[in-house]
XYZ file of C-alpha atoms in Angstrom:
407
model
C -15.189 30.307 149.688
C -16.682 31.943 153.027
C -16.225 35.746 153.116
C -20.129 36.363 151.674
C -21.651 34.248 153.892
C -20.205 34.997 157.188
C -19.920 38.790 156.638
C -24.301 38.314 155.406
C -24.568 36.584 159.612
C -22.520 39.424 161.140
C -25.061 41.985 159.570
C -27.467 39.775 161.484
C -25.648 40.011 164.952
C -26.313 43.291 166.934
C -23.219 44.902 168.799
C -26.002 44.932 172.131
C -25.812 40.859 171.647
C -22.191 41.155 171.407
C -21.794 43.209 174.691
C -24.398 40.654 176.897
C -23.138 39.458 180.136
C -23.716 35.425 179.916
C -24.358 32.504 182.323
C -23.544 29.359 182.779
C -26.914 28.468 181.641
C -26.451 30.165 178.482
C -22.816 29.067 177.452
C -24.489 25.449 178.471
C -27.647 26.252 175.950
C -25.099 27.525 173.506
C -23.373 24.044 173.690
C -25.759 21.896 173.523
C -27.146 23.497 170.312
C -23.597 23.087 168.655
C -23.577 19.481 169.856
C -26.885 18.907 167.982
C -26.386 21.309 164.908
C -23.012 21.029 163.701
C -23.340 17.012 163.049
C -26.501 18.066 160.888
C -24.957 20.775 158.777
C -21.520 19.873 158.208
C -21.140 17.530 155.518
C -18.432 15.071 157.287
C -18.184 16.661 160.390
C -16.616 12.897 161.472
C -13.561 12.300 159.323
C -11.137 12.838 161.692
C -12.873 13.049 165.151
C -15.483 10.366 166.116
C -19.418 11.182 167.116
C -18.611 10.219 170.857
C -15.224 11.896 171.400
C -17.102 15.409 169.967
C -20.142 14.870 172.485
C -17.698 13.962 174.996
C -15.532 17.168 174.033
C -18.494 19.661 174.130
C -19.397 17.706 177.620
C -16.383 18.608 179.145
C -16.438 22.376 177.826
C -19.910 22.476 179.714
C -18.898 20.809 183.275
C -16.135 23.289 183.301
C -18.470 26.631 182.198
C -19.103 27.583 185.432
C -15.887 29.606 185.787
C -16.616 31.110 182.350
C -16.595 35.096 181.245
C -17.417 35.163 177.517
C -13.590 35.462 176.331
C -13.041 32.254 177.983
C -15.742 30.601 176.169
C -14.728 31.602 172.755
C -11.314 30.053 173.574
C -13.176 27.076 174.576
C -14.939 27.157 171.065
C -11.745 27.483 169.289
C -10.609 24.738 170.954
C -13.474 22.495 170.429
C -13.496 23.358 166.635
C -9.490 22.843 166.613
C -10.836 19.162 167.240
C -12.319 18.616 164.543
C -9.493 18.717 162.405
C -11.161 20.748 159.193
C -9.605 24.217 158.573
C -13.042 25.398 157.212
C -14.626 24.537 160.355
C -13.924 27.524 163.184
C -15.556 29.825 164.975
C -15.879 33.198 163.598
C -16.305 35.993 165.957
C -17.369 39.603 165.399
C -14.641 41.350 167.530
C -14.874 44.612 168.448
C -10.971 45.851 169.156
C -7.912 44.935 168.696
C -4.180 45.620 169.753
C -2.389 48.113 167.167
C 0.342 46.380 166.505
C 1.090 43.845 163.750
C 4.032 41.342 163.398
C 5.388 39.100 161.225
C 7.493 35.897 161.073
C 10.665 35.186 159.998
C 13.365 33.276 160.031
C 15.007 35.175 162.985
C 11.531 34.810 164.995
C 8.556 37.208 165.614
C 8.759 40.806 164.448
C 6.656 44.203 164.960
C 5.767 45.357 161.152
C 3.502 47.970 162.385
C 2.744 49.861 165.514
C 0.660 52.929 166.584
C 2.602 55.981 165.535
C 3.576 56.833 169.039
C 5.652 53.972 169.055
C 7.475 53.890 165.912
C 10.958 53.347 167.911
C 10.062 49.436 168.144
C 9.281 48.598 164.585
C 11.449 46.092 163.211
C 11.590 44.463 166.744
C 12.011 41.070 167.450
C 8.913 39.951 170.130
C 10.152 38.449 173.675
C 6.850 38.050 175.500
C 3.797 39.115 176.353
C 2.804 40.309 179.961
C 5.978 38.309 181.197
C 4.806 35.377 179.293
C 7.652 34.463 176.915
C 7.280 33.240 173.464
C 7.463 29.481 173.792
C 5.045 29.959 176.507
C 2.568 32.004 173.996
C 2.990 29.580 171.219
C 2.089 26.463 173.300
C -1.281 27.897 174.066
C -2.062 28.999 171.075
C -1.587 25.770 169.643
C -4.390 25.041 171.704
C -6.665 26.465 170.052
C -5.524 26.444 166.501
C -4.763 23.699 163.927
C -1.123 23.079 163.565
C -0.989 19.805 161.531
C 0.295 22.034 158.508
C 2.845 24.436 160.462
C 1.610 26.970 158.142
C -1.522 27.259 158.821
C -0.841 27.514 162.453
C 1.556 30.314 161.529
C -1.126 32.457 159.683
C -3.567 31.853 162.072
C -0.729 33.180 164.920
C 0.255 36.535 163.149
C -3.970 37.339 162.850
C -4.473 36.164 166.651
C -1.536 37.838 168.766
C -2.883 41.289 168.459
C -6.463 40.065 169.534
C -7.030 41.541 172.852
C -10.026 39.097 173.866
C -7.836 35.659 172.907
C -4.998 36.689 174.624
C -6.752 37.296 177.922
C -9.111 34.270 176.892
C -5.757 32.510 176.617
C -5.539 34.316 180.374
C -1.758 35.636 178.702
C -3.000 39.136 179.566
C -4.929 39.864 182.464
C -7.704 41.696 180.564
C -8.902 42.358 177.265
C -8.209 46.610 177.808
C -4.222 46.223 177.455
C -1.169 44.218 176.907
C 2.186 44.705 177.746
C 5.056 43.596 174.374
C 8.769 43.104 175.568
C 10.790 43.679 172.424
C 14.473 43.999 171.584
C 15.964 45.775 168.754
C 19.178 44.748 166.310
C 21.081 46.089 168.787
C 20.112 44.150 171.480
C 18.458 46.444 173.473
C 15.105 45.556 175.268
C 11.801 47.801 175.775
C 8.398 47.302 177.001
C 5.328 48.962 175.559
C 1.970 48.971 176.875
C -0.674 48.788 174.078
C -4.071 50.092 174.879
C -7.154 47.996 172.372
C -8.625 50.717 170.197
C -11.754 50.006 168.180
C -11.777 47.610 165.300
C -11.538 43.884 164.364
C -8.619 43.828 161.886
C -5.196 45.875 162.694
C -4.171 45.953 158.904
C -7.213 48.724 158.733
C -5.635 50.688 161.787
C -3.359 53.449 160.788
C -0.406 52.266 161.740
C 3.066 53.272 161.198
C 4.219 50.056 159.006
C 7.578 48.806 157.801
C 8.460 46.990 154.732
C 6.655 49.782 152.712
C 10.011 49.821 149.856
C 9.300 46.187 148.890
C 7.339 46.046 145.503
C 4.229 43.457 146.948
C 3.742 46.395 149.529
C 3.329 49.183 147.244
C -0.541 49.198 146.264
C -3.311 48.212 148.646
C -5.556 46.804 145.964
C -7.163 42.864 145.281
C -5.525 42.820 142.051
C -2.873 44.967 140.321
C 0.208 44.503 138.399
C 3.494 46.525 137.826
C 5.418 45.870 134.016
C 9.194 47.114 134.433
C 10.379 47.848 131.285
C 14.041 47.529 132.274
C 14.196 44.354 132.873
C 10.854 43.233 131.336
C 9.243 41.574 133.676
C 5.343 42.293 134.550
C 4.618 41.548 138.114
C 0.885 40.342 139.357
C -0.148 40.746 142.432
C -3.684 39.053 143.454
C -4.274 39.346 146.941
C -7.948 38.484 147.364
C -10.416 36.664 144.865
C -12.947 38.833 145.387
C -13.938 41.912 142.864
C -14.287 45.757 143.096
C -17.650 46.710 142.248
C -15.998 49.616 140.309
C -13.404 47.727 139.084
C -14.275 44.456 137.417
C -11.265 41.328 137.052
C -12.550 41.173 133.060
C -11.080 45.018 132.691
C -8.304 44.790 134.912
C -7.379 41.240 132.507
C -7.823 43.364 129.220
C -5.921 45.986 130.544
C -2.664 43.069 131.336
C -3.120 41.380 128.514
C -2.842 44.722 126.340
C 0.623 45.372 128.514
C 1.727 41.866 127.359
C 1.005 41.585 123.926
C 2.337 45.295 123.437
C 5.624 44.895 125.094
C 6.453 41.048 125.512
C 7.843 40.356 128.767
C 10.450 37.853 128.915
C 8.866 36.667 132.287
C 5.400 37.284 134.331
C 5.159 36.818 138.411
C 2.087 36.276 139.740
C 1.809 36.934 143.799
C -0.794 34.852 145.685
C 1.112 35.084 149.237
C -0.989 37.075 150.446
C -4.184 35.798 149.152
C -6.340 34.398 152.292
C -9.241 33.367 149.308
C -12.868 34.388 148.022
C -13.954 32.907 144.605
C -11.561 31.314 142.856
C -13.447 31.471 139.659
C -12.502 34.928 139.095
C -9.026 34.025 138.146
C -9.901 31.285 135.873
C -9.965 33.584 132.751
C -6.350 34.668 132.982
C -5.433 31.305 133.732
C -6.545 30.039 130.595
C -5.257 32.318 128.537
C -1.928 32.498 130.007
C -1.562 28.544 129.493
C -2.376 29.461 125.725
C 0.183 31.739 125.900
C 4.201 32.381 124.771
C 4.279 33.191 128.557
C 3.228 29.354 129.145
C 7.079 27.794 129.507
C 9.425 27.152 131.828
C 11.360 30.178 133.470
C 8.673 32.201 132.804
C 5.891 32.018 134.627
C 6.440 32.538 138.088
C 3.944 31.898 141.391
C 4.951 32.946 144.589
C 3.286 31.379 147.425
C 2.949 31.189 151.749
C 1.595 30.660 154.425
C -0.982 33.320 153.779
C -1.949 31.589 150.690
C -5.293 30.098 151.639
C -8.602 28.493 150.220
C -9.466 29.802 146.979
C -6.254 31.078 146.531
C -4.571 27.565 146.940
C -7.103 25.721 144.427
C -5.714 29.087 141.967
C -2.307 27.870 142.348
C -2.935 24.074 141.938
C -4.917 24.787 139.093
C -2.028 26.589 137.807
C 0.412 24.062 138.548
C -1.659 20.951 137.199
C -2.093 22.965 133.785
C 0.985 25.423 132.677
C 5.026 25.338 133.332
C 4.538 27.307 136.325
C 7.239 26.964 139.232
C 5.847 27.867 142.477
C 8.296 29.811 144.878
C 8.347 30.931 148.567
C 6.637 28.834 151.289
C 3.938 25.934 151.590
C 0.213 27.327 151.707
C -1.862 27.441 155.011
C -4.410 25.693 152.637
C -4.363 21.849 152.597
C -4.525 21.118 148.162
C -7.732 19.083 149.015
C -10.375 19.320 151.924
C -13.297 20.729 153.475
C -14.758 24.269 152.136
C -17.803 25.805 150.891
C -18.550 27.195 154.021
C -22.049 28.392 155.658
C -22.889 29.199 159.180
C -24.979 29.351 162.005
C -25.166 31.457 165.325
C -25.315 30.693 168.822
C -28.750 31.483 170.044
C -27.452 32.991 173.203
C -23.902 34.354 172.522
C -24.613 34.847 168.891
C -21.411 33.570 167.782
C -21.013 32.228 164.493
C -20.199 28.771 163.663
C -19.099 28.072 160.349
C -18.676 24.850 159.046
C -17.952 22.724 155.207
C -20.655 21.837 153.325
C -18.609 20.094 150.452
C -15.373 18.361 149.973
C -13.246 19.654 147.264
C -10.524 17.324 145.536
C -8.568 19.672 143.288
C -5.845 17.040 142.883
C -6.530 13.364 143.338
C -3.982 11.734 145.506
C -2.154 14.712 147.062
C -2.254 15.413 150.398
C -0.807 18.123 153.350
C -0.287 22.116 151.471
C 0.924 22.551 148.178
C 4.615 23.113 148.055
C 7.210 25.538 146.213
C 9.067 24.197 143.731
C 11.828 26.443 144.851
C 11.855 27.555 148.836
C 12.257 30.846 150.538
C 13.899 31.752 153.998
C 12.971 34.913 154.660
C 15.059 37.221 156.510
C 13.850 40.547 158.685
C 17.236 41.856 157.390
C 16.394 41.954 154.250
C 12.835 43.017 154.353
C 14.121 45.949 155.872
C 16.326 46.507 153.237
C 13.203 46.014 151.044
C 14.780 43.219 149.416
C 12.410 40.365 149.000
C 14.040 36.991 148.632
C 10.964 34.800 147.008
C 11.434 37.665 143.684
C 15.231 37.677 143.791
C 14.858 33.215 143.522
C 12.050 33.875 140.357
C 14.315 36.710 139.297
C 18.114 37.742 139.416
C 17.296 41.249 138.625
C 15.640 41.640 141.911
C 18.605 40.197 143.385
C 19.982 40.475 147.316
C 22.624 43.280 148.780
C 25.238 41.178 150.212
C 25.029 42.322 153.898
Protein backbone atom coordinates (compact mmCIF):
# COMPACT_ATOMS: atom_id res chain seq x y z
CA UNK A 1 0.00 0.00 0.00
CA UNK A 2 3.18 2.44 -0.04
CA UNK A 3 6.05 1.05 -2.16
CA UNK A 4 4.88 3.36 -5.47
CA UNK A 5 4.60 6.31 -3.75
CA UNK A 6 7.60 6.55 -1.64
CA UNK A 7 10.00 4.99 -4.20
CA UNK A 8 8.10 8.11 -6.96
CA UNK A 9 9.65 10.90 -3.71
CA UNK A 10 13.07 9.19 -3.57
CA UNK A 11 13.43 9.79 -7.44
CA UNK A 12 12.73 13.33 -6.31
CA UNK A 13 15.54 13.50 -3.58
CA UNK A 14 19.13 14.12 -4.95
CA UNK A 15 22.06 12.06 -3.27
CA UNK A 16 23.86 16.00 -2.99
CA UNK A 17 20.64 16.74 -0.56
CA UNK A 18 21.29 13.56 1.10
CA UNK A 19 25.05 14.30 1.79
CA UNK A 20 24.27 18.25 3.20
CA UNK A 21 25.80 19.16 6.41
CA UNK A 22 22.65 20.65 8.55
CA UNK A 23 22.07 23.19 11.37
CA UNK A 24 20.25 23.62 14.06
CA UNK A 25 18.28 26.07 12.17
CA UNK A 26 17.45 23.64 9.62
CA UNK A 27 16.57 20.45 11.74
CA UNK A 28 14.38 23.34 13.69
CA UNK A 29 12.73 24.45 10.08
CA UNK A 30 12.42 20.78 9.33
CA UNK A 31 10.33 20.43 12.59
CA UNK A 32 8.27 22.90 12.56
CA UNK A 33 7.03 21.99 9.04
CA UNK A 34 6.20 18.37 10.33
CA UNK A 35 4.42 19.95 13.29
CA UNK A 36 2.20 21.89 10.83
CA UNK A 37 1.93 19.28 7.90
CA UNK A 38 1.48 15.99 9.27
CA UNK A 39 -1.91 17.05 11.29
CA UNK A 40 -3.13 18.27 7.72
CA UNK A 41 -2.35 15.20 5.68
CA UNK A 42 -2.81 12.34 7.83
CA UNK A 43 -6.25 11.34 8.06
CA UNK A 44 -6.37 10.69 12.07
CA UNK A 45 -3.09 11.59 12.88
CA UNK A 46 -4.81 11.88 16.72
CA UNK A 47 -6.18 8.47 17.60
CA UNK A 48 -3.80 7.51 19.87
CA UNK A 49 -1.60 10.60 20.67
CA UNK A 50 -3.31 13.97 21.48
CA UNK A 51 -2.70 17.48 19.36
CA UNK A 52 -0.74 18.95 22.45
CA UNK A 53 1.40 15.97 23.52
CA UNK A 54 2.64 15.82 19.48
CA UNK A 55 3.45 19.72 19.54
CA UNK A 56 4.90 19.22 22.82
CA UNK A 57 6.91 16.07 21.43
CA UNK A 58 8.28 17.86 18.28
CA UNK A 59 9.08 20.88 20.93
CA UNK A 60 11.26 18.92 22.84
CA UNK A 61 13.07 17.26 19.69
CA UNK A 62 13.84 21.02 18.76
CA UNK A 63 15.21 22.43 22.31
CA UNK A 64 17.47 19.48 22.26
CA UNK A 65 18.74 19.92 18.25
CA UNK A 66 21.50 21.79 19.06
CA UNK A 67 23.73 18.76 19.72
CA UNK A 68 22.37 17.23 16.50
CA UNK A 69 24.50 15.56 13.37
CA UNK A 70 21.89 14.35 10.85
CA UNK A 71 21.94 10.54 12.10
CA UNK A 72 20.84 11.80 15.34
CA UNK A 73 17.98 13.57 13.93
CA UNK A 74 16.57 10.76 11.99
CA UNK A 75 16.57 8.80 15.28
CA UNK A 76 14.80 11.65 16.71
CA UNK A 77 12.20 11.33 13.78
CA UNK A 78 11.76 7.73 14.35
CA UNK A 79 11.10 8.39 17.63
CA UNK A 80 8.66 11.10 17.20
CA UNK A 81 6.71 8.99 14.58
CA UNK A 82 6.99 5.83 17.08
CA UNK A 83 4.55 8.27 19.03
CA UNK A 84 2.09 8.30 17.10
CA UNK A 85 1.19 4.88 17.41
CA UNK A 86 0.20 4.09 13.46
CA UNK A 87 2.54 1.54 11.76
CA UNK A 88 1.90 3.35 8.39
CA UNK A 89 3.14 6.46 9.79
CA UNK A 90 7.31 6.46 9.81
CA UNK A 91 9.90 8.06 8.43
CA UNK A 92 11.35 6.70 5.36
CA UNK A 93 14.88 7.45 4.63
CA UNK A 94 16.92 7.04 1.45
CA UNK A 95 20.07 5.38 2.98
CA UNK A 96 23.00 5.12 1.28
CA UNK A 97 25.01 1.92 3.01
CA UNK A 98 24.55 -0.56 5.01
CA UNK A 99 26.38 -3.29 7.19
CA UNK A 100 26.72 -6.75 5.17
CA UNK A 101 25.49 -8.84 7.41
CA UNK A 102 21.93 -10.12 7.93
CA UNK A 103 20.38 -12.01 10.94
CA UNK A 104 17.52 -13.59 11.92
CA UNK A 105 15.47 -14.50 15.03
CA UNK A 106 14.76 -17.45 16.63
CA UNK A 107 13.85 -19.12 19.33
CA UNK A 108 17.49 -19.52 20.63
CA UNK A 109 18.00 -15.56 20.06
CA UNK A 110 19.65 -13.48 17.25
CA UNK A 111 21.49 -15.22 14.43
CA UNK A 112 23.93 -14.19 11.40
CA UNK A 113 22.04 -15.68 8.10
CA UNK A 114 24.37 -13.93 5.88
CA UNK A 115 27.72 -12.27 5.96
CA UNK A 116 30.30 -10.88 3.45
CA UNK A 117 32.11 -13.84 2.00
CA UNK A 118 35.25 -13.13 3.90
CA UNK A 119 33.55 -14.03 6.86
CA UNK A 120 31.67 -17.08 6.20
CA UNK A 121 33.21 -18.79 9.53
CA UNK A 122 30.40 -16.85 11.66
CA UNK A 123 27.27 -17.75 9.83
CA UNK A 124 24.90 -19.52 11.86
CA UNK A 125 26.13 -17.42 14.90
CA UNK A 126 24.24 -16.47 17.67
CA UNK A 127 24.73 -12.28 18.15
CA UNK A 128 26.25 -11.11 21.72
CA UNK A 129 26.64 -7.38 21.16
CA UNK A 130 27.48 -4.74 19.28
CA UNK A 131 30.60 -2.46 19.94
CA UNK A 132 30.52 -3.90 23.62
CA UNK A 133 26.94 -3.07 23.81
CA UNK A 134 25.15 -6.34 24.65
CA UNK A 135 21.88 -7.41 23.35
CA UNK A 136 19.43 -6.35 26.02
CA UNK A 137 21.20 -3.15 25.87
CA UNK A 138 20.57 -2.93 21.85
CA UNK A 139 17.02 -3.99 22.11
CA UNK A 140 16.03 -1.35 24.74
CA UNK A 141 17.02 1.40 22.40
CA UNK A 142 15.67 0.25 19.65
CA UNK A 143 12.46 0.04 21.18
CA UNK A 144 12.86 3.57 21.24
CA UNK A 145 12.39 4.22 18.19
CA UNK A 146 10.17 1.52 16.89
CA UNK A 147 6.58 0.37 17.65
CA UNK A 148 6.50 -2.62 19.84
CA UNK A 149 2.79 -2.84 20.89
CA UNK A 150 2.57 -6.02 18.53
CA UNK A 151 6.04 -7.81 19.45
CA UNK A 152 6.09 -8.65 15.90
CA UNK A 153 6.24 -5.82 14.38
CA UNK A 154 8.98 -4.64 16.56
CA UNK A 155 10.77 -7.85 15.59
CA UNK A 156 10.62 -7.16 11.75
CA UNK A 157 11.40 -3.80 12.11
CA UNK A 158 14.74 -5.08 14.36
CA UNK A 159 16.12 -7.70 11.80
CA UNK A 160 15.80 -4.60 8.82
CA UNK A 161 17.44 -1.97 11.36
CA UNK A 162 20.55 -3.79 13.05
CA UNK A 163 22.61 -3.80 9.95
CA UNK A 164 21.86 0.02 9.36
CA UNK A 165 25.06 1.73 9.92
CA UNK A 166 23.49 5.37 10.39
CA UNK A 167 20.73 4.05 13.25
CA UNK A 168 23.10 2.29 15.08
CA UNK A 169 25.47 5.21 15.53
CA UNK A 170 22.21 7.47 15.61
CA UNK A 171 21.32 5.07 18.41
CA UNK A 172 25.18 6.26 19.43
CA UNK A 173 25.63 1.95 19.74
CA UNK A 174 28.53 2.43 17.30
CA UNK A 175 30.69 5.26 17.37
CA UNK A 176 30.26 6.08 13.65
CA UNK A 177 28.31 5.24 10.78
CA UNK A 178 31.85 3.76 8.75
CA UNK A 179 32.00 0.41 10.98
CA UNK A 180 30.70 -1.81 13.62
CA UNK A 181 32.17 -4.28 15.60
CA UNK A 182 29.57 -8.01 16.04
CA UNK A 183 30.64 -10.33 19.03
CA UNK A 184 29.27 -13.71 18.05
CA UNK A 185 29.54 -17.25 19.40
CA UNK A 186 29.16 -20.37 17.55
CA UNK A 187 27.31 -23.95 18.62
CA UNK A 188 30.26 -24.65 20.16
CA UNK A 189 30.52 -21.97 22.33
CA UNK A 190 33.24 -20.26 21.05
CA UNK A 191 33.25 -16.36 20.76
CA UNK A 192 34.66 -14.02 17.81
CA UNK A 193 34.57 -10.47 16.93
CA UNK A 194 34.28 -9.13 13.41
CA UNK A 195 34.61 -5.72 12.29
CA UNK A 196 32.16 -4.90 9.44
CA UNK A 197 33.07 -2.07 7.19
CA UNK A 198 29.36 -0.20 5.48
CA UNK A 199 29.61 -0.84 1.76
CA UNK A 200 27.21 0.92 -0.60
CA UNK A 201 23.54 0.17 -0.65
CA UNK A 202 20.27 0.55 1.34
CA UNK A 203 19.05 -3.07 1.62
CA UNK A 204 21.63 -6.05 2.63
CA UNK A 205 19.30 -8.80 1.07
CA UNK A 206 20.67 -7.16 -2.44
CA UNK A 207 24.41 -7.48 -1.17
CA UNK A 208 26.10 -10.61 -2.23
CA UNK A 209 26.38 -12.23 0.66
CA UNK A 210 27.32 -15.63 1.62
CA UNK A 211 23.72 -16.78 3.10
CA UNK A 212 22.56 -19.79 5.07
CA UNK A 213 19.33 -21.54 5.04
CA UNK A 214 19.68 -21.84 1.18
CA UNK A 215 18.34 -26.03 1.43
CA UNK A 216 14.95 -24.92 2.83
CA UNK A 217 12.24 -24.96 0.00
CA UNK A 218 10.84 -20.96 0.74
CA UNK A 219 14.61 -20.10 0.01
CA UNK A 220 15.01 -21.67 -3.24
CA UNK A 221 13.71 -18.98 -5.89
CA UNK A 222 14.15 -15.25 -5.48
CA UNK A 223 10.96 -14.35 -7.27
CA UNK A 224 7.39 -12.28 -6.01
CA UNK A 225 5.46 -15.22 -6.85
CA UNK A 226 6.27 -18.86 -7.71
CA UNK A 227 5.16 -22.22 -6.78
CA UNK A 228 6.77 -25.76 -6.58
CA UNK A 229 4.05 -29.06 -7.19
CA UNK A 230 5.85 -32.30 -5.69
CA UNK A 231 4.45 -35.04 -7.23
CA UNK A 232 5.50 -37.47 -4.49
CA UNK A 233 3.64 -36.42 -2.05
CA UNK A 234 1.25 -34.13 -4.00
CA UNK A 235 1.36 -31.18 -2.55
CA UNK A 236 1.82 -27.74 -4.66
CA UNK A 237 3.57 -25.16 -2.64
CA UNK A 238 2.92 -21.14 -3.24
CA UNK A 239 5.11 -18.87 -2.38
CA UNK A 240 4.00 -14.99 -2.68
CA UNK A 241 6.46 -12.84 -1.29
CA UNK A 242 5.52 -9.38 -2.52
CA UNK A 243 2.11 -8.09 -4.07
CA UNK A 244 3.60 -6.35 -6.55
CA UNK A 245 3.95 -7.65 -10.42
CA UNK A 246 6.82 -8.32 -12.93
CA UNK A 247 6.37 -6.25 -15.84
CA UNK A 248 7.43 -9.38 -17.84
CA UNK A 249 5.68 -11.59 -15.89
CA UNK A 250 2.05 -10.80 -15.19
CA UNK A 251 0.06 -12.58 -11.75
CA UNK A 252 -2.96 -13.48 -14.53
CA UNK A 253 -0.20 -15.94 -16.38
CA UNK A 254 1.60 -17.04 -13.51
CA UNK A 255 -2.43 -18.02 -12.05
CA UNK A 256 -3.19 -19.88 -15.44
CA UNK A 257 -0.09 -21.51 -15.35
CA UNK A 258 -1.12 -22.98 -11.28
CA UNK A 259 -4.31 -23.54 -11.99
CA UNK A 260 -3.33 -25.78 -15.15
CA UNK A 261 -0.82 -27.73 -12.49
CA UNK A 262 -3.94 -28.23 -10.28
CA UNK A 263 -6.57 -29.28 -12.37
CA UNK A 264 -4.01 -31.64 -14.27
CA UNK A 265 -2.64 -33.40 -11.31
CA UNK A 266 -4.99 -32.81 -8.19
CA UNK A 267 -3.06 -32.13 -5.21
CA UNK A 268 -4.32 -33.51 -2.11
CA UNK A 269 -3.17 -30.19 -0.39
CA UNK A 270 -1.92 -26.50 -1.56
CA UNK A 271 0.46 -24.14 0.83
CA UNK A 272 0.45 -20.80 0.22
CA UNK A 273 3.62 -18.73 1.86
CA UNK A 274 2.96 -15.08 2.79
CA UNK A 275 5.84 -14.94 5.61
CA UNK A 276 7.74 -13.16 3.86
CA UNK A 277 5.42 -10.83 2.22
CA UNK A 278 6.17 -7.10 3.65
CA UNK A 279 2.93 -5.92 1.09
CA UNK A 280 2.20 -3.87 -2.24
CA UNK A 281 -1.35 -4.27 -3.75
CA UNK A 282 -3.28 -6.67 -2.38
CA UNK A 283 -5.64 -6.75 -5.25
CA UNK A 284 -3.37 -8.77 -7.24
CA UNK A 285 -4.09 -11.85 -5.29
CA UNK A 286 -7.74 -11.50 -5.26
CA UNK A 287 -8.20 -13.64 -8.46
CA UNK A 288 -6.66 -16.80 -7.05
CA UNK A 289 -8.42 -16.24 -4.00
CA UNK A 290 -11.64 -16.54 -5.51
CA UNK A 291 -11.17 -19.26 -7.37
CA UNK A 292 -9.50 -21.31 -4.87
CA UNK A 293 -12.63 -20.77 -2.43
CA UNK A 294 -14.64 -22.23 -5.51
CA UNK A 295 -12.46 -24.88 -5.47
CA UNK A 296 -12.09 -28.92 -4.30
CA UNK A 297 -8.94 -27.32 -2.71
CA UNK A 298 -11.48 -25.10 -0.52
CA UNK A 299 -11.72 -27.65 2.77
CA UNK A 300 -10.23 -28.24 5.72
CA UNK A 301 -6.62 -29.85 5.75
CA UNK A 302 -6.06 -28.54 2.63
CA UNK A 303 -5.43 -25.29 2.22
CA UNK A 304 -2.63 -24.16 4.07
CA UNK A 305 -1.27 -20.29 4.92
CA UNK A 306 1.80 -19.81 6.54
CA UNK A 307 2.31 -16.60 8.17
CA UNK A 308 5.04 -14.11 10.47
CA UNK A 309 6.24 -11.52 11.52
CA UNK A 310 7.29 -10.46 8.07
CA UNK A 311 3.80 -10.73 6.96
CA UNK A 312 2.81 -7.10 6.60
CA UNK A 313 0.15 -4.64 5.04
CA UNK A 314 -1.24 -5.91 1.97
CA UNK A 315 -0.09 -9.13 2.67
CA UNK A 316 -2.06 -9.33 6.05
CA UNK A 317 -5.50 -7.99 4.47
CA UNK A 318 -4.51 -11.29 1.75
CA UNK A 319 -4.56 -13.56 4.59
CA UNK A 320 -7.68 -12.19 6.44
CA UNK A 321 -9.41 -12.18 3.35
CA UNK A 322 -8.50 -15.70 3.08
CA UNK A 323 -9.41 -16.63 6.43
CA UNK A 324 -12.91 -14.74 6.54
CA UNK A 325 -13.83 -16.64 3.17
CA UNK A 326 -12.30 -20.40 2.68
CA UNK A 327 -11.25 -23.37 5.30
CA UNK A 328 -7.89 -22.03 5.41
CA UNK A 329 -5.73 -22.70 8.68
CA UNK A 330 -3.13 -20.19 9.11
CA UNK A 331 0.30 -21.54 10.52
CA UNK A 332 3.60 -20.06 11.84
CA UNK A 333 3.64 -16.71 13.73
CA UNK A 334 1.31 -13.54 14.26
CA UNK A 335 1.78 -10.81 11.41
CA UNK A 336 3.74 -7.49 12.00
CA UNK A 337 0.46 -6.10 10.43
CA UNK A 338 -2.32 -5.09 12.88
CA UNK A 339 -5.87 -6.96 10.84
CA UNK A 340 -7.29 -3.34 10.85
CA UNK A 341 -5.60 0.22 10.84
CA UNK A 342 -4.02 3.00 9.19
CA UNK A 343 -2.62 2.54 5.41
CA UNK A 344 -2.86 4.00 2.09
CA UNK A 345 0.13 5.78 2.51
CA UNK A 346 1.51 9.14 0.72
CA UNK A 347 4.33 11.36 1.67
CA UNK A 348 5.99 14.44 1.97
CA UNK A 349 9.72 15.67 2.34
CA UNK A 350 11.50 17.75 4.64
CA UNK A 351 12.32 20.96 2.93
CA UNK A 352 15.76 21.05 4.40
CA UNK A 353 16.87 17.41 5.10
CA UNK A 354 14.65 16.05 2.42
CA UNK A 355 13.52 13.22 4.38
CA UNK A 356 10.40 11.63 3.66
CA UNK A 357 7.49 11.51 5.85
CA UNK A 358 4.93 9.15 5.09
CA UNK A 359 1.81 9.04 6.67
CA UNK A 360 -2.19 7.13 6.32
CA UNK A 361 -4.55 8.66 4.39
CA UNK A 362 -7.40 6.03 5.05
CA UNK A 363 -8.43 3.61 7.66
CA UNK A 364 -8.97 0.16 6.52
CA UNK A 365 -11.36 -2.29 8.55
CA UNK A 366 -10.87 -5.67 6.90
CA UNK A 367 -12.58 -7.38 9.84
CA UNK A 368 -15.03 -5.57 12.06
CA UNK A 369 -14.32 -6.13 15.67
CA UNK A 370 -10.82 -7.68 15.62
CA UNK A 371 -8.09 -6.13 16.93
CA UNK A 372 -3.91 -6.60 17.60
CA UNK A 373 -2.21 -9.07 14.32
CA UNK A 374 -3.92 -11.83 12.91
CA UNK A 375 -2.99 -15.08 14.51
CA UNK A 376 -2.05 -18.80 13.37
CA UNK A 377 -4.38 -21.19 13.89
CA UNK A 378 -1.55 -23.52 14.58
CA UNK A 379 1.94 -21.87 16.06
CA UNK A 380 5.52 -22.26 15.11
CA UNK A 381 8.78 -22.14 17.31
CA UNK A 382 11.34 -21.92 15.15
CA UNK A 383 14.60 -23.36 15.83
CA UNK A 384 18.26 -22.21 14.24
CA UNK A 385 18.89 -26.00 14.55
CA UNK A 386 16.70 -26.90 12.32
CA UNK A 387 16.94 -24.22 9.75
CA UNK A 388 20.29 -25.33 9.41
CA UNK A 389 19.28 -28.61 8.83
CA UNK A 390 16.93 -27.00 6.24
CA UNK A 391 14.08 -28.33 8.00
CA UNK A 392 11.35 -25.80 8.29
CA UNK A 393 8.95 -26.39 11.13
CA UNK A 394 5.77 -24.06 9.96
CA UNK A 395 5.66 -26.90 6.58
CA UNK A 396 6.38 -29.97 8.71
CA UNK A 397 2.92 -28.55 11.20
CA UNK A 398 0.80 -28.01 7.52
CA UNK A 399 2.50 -31.19 6.38
CA UNK A 400 3.95 -34.53 7.86
CA UNK A 401 5.80 -35.23 4.75
CA UNK A 402 8.03 -32.34 5.38
CA UNK A 403 8.48 -33.64 8.72
CA UNK A 404 11.56 -32.89 11.44
CA UNK A 405 15.00 -35.11 11.89
CA UNK A 406 14.89 -35.96 15.44
CA UNK A 407 18.16 -34.26 16.61
Amino acid sequence: MKKAIITALFALISAACLSQTLSKTDFMEDLEFLKKTLPLKHTNLFAKIDSNQFKNKVDQVSMRSNGFDRNRFIVELFRLTKSIGDEHTFIEVNFTKVLPVQFELFKEGLFVVGIDPANTSVLNSKLESINGHPVNDILTRFREIIQDENPMYFNDRLLQYLNNPVLLNGLALISSDSTATFTLSNAAGQVQNIKLKAVAGKDATKLNLAQSGNNLLSHQKNSNYWFDYQADTKILYFNYSDCSEHASYPFAKFAEELFTVIDKQKPNKIILDLRSNGGGNSAILNPFIEKIAASYLNKKGKFYVLIGPHTFSSAVMNAVRIKRNTNAILVGQPSSGNINGYGEVRGFALPKSKIIVAYSTRYWENWKGKKGPLKPDSYVDYSIKNYIKGKDEALAQADKSFGLSKP
